[in-house]
mmCIF file of C-alpha atoms in Angstrom:
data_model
loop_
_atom_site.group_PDB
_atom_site.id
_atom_site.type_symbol
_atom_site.label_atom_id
_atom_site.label_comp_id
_atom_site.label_asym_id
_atom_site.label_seq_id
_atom_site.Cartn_x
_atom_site.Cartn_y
_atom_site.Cartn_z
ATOM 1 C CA UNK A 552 185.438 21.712 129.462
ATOM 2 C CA UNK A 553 185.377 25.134 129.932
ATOM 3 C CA UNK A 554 184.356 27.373 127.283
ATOM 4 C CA UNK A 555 187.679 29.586 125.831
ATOM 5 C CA UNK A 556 187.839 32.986 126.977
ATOM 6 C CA UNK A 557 187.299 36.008 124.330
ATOM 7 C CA UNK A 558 189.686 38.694 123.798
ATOM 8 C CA UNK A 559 189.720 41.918 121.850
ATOM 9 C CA UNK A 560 193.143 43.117 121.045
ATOM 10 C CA UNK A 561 193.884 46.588 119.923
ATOM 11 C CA UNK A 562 197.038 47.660 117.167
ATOM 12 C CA UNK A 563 197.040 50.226 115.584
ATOM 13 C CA UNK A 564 198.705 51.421 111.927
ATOM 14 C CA UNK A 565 199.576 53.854 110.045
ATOM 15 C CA UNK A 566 197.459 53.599 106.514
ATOM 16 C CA UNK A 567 193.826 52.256 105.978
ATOM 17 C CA UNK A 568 195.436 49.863 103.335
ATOM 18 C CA UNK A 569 197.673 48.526 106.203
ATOM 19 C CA UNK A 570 195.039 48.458 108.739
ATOM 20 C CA UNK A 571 192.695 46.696 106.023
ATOM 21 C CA UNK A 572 195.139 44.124 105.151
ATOM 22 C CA UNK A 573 196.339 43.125 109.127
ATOM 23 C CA UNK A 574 192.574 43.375 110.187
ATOM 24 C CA UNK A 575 191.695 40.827 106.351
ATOM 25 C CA UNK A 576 195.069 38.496 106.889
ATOM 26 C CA UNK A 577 193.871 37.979 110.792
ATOM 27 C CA UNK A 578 190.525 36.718 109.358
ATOM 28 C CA UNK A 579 191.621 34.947 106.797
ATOM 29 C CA UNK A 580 194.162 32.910 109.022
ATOM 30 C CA UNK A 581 191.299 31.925 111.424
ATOM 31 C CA UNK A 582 193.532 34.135 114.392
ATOM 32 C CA UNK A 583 190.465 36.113 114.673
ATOM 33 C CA UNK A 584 186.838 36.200 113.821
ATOM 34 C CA UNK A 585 186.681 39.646 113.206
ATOM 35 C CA UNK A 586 187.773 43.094 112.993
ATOM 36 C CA UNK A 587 186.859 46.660 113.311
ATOM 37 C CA UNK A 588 189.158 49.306 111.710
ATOM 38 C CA UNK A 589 188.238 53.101 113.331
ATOM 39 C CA UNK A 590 190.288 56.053 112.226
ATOM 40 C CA UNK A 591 191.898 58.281 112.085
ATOM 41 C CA UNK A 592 192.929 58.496 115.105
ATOM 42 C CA UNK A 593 195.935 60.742 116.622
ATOM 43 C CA UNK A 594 198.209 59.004 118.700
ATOM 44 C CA UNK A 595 201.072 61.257 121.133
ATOM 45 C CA UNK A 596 204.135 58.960 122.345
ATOM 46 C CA UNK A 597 207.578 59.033 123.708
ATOM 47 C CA UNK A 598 209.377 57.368 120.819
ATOM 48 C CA UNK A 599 213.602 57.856 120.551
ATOM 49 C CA UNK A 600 213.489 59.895 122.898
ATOM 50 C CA UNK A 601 210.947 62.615 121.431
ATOM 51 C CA UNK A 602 207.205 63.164 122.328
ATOM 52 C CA UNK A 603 205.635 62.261 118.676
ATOM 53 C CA UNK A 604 202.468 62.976 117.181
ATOM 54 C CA UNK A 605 201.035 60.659 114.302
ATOM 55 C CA UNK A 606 197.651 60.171 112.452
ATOM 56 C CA UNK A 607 197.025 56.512 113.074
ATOM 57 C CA UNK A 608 194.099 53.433 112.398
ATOM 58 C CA UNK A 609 192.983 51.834 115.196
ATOM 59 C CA UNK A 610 192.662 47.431 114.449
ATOM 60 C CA UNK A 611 190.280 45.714 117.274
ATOM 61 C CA UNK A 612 190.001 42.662 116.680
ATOM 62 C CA UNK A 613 188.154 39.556 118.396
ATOM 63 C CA UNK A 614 189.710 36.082 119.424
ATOM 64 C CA UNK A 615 190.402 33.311 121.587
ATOM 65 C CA UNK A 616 193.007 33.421 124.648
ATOM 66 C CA UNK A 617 193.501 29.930 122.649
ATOM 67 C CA UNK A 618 194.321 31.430 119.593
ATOM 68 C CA UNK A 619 196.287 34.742 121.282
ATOM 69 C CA UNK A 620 199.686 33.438 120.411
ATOM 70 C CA UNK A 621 198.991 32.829 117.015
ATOM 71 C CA UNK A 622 197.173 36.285 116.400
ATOM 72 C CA UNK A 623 200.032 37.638 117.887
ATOM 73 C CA UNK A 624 202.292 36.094 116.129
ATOM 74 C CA UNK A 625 200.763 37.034 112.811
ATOM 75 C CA UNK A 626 200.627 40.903 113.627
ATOM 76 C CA UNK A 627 204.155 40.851 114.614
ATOM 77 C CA UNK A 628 204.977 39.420 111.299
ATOM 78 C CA UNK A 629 202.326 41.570 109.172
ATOM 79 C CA UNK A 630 202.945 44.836 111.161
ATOM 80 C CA UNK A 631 204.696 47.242 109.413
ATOM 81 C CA UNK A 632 206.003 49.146 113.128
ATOM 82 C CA UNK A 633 209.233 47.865 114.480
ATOM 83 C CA UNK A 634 207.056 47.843 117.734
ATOM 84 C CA UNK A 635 203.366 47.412 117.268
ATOM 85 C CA UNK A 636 201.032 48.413 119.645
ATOM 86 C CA UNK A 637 199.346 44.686 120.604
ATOM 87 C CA UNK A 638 197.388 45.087 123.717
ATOM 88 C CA UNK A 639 194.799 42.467 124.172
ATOM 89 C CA UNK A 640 191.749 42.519 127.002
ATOM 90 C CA UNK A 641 189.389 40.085 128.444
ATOM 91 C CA UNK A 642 185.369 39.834 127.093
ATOM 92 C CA UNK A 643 184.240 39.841 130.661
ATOM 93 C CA UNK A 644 180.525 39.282 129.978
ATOM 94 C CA UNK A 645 179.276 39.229 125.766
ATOM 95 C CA UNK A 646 176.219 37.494 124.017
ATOM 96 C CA UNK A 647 176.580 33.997 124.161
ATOM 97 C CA UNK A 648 175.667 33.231 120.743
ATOM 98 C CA UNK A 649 178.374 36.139 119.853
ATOM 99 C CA UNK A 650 181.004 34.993 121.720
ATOM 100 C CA UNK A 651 179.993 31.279 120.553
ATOM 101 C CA UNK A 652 180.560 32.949 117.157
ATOM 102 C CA UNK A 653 183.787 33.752 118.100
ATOM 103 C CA UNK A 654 184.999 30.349 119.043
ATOM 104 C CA UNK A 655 183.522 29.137 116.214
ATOM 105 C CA UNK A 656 185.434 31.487 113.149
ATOM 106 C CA UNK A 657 188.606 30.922 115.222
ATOM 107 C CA UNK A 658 189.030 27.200 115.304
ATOM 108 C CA UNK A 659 191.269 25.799 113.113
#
């Protein structure tokens, strides 16, 4: 069997408490092993029409392509944006015992 691929997927928010508490419930519910919360950040989009300019919190956390659906699930749920930012990307190459890690906090 071939070991499941790692992921880090990016949202972002508009608080540190919200950040905190997606980038907490993901651990909590096993949908990812981790998270690292960066900000502020500024984000410019196209949003209704408008080119907008916010102060943001950037969420990356780590998972499973197994578990994907589920952590997407949850920040859909959790998110506070009527369209999150959920982008997720491919570990191409990581410490074993890391990405081991990984596998490990995010099996339920």
């Amino acid at each position: 069997m071939q070991e499941p691929t790692v992921l880090t997927v990016l949202t972002t928010t508009d608080t540190p408490g919200k950040a905190d508490a997606l980038a907490r419930g993901a651990v909590d519910a096993r949908v990812a092993a981790c998270a690292q919360i960066n900000g502020p950040v500024t984000s410019v989009y196209r949003w209704d029409g408008a080119i907008e300019t916010a102060r943001e919190w950037q969420v990356l956390l780590k998972t499973t392509t197994e578990r994907y659906e589920a952590l997407e699930s949850y920040l859909t749920r959790a998110h506070n944006y009527d369209t999150p930012e959920i982008i997720a990307t491919p570990v191409t190459r990581g410490s074993a015992a890391y990405l081991a890690w990984v596998t490990q906090e995010t099996t339920e």
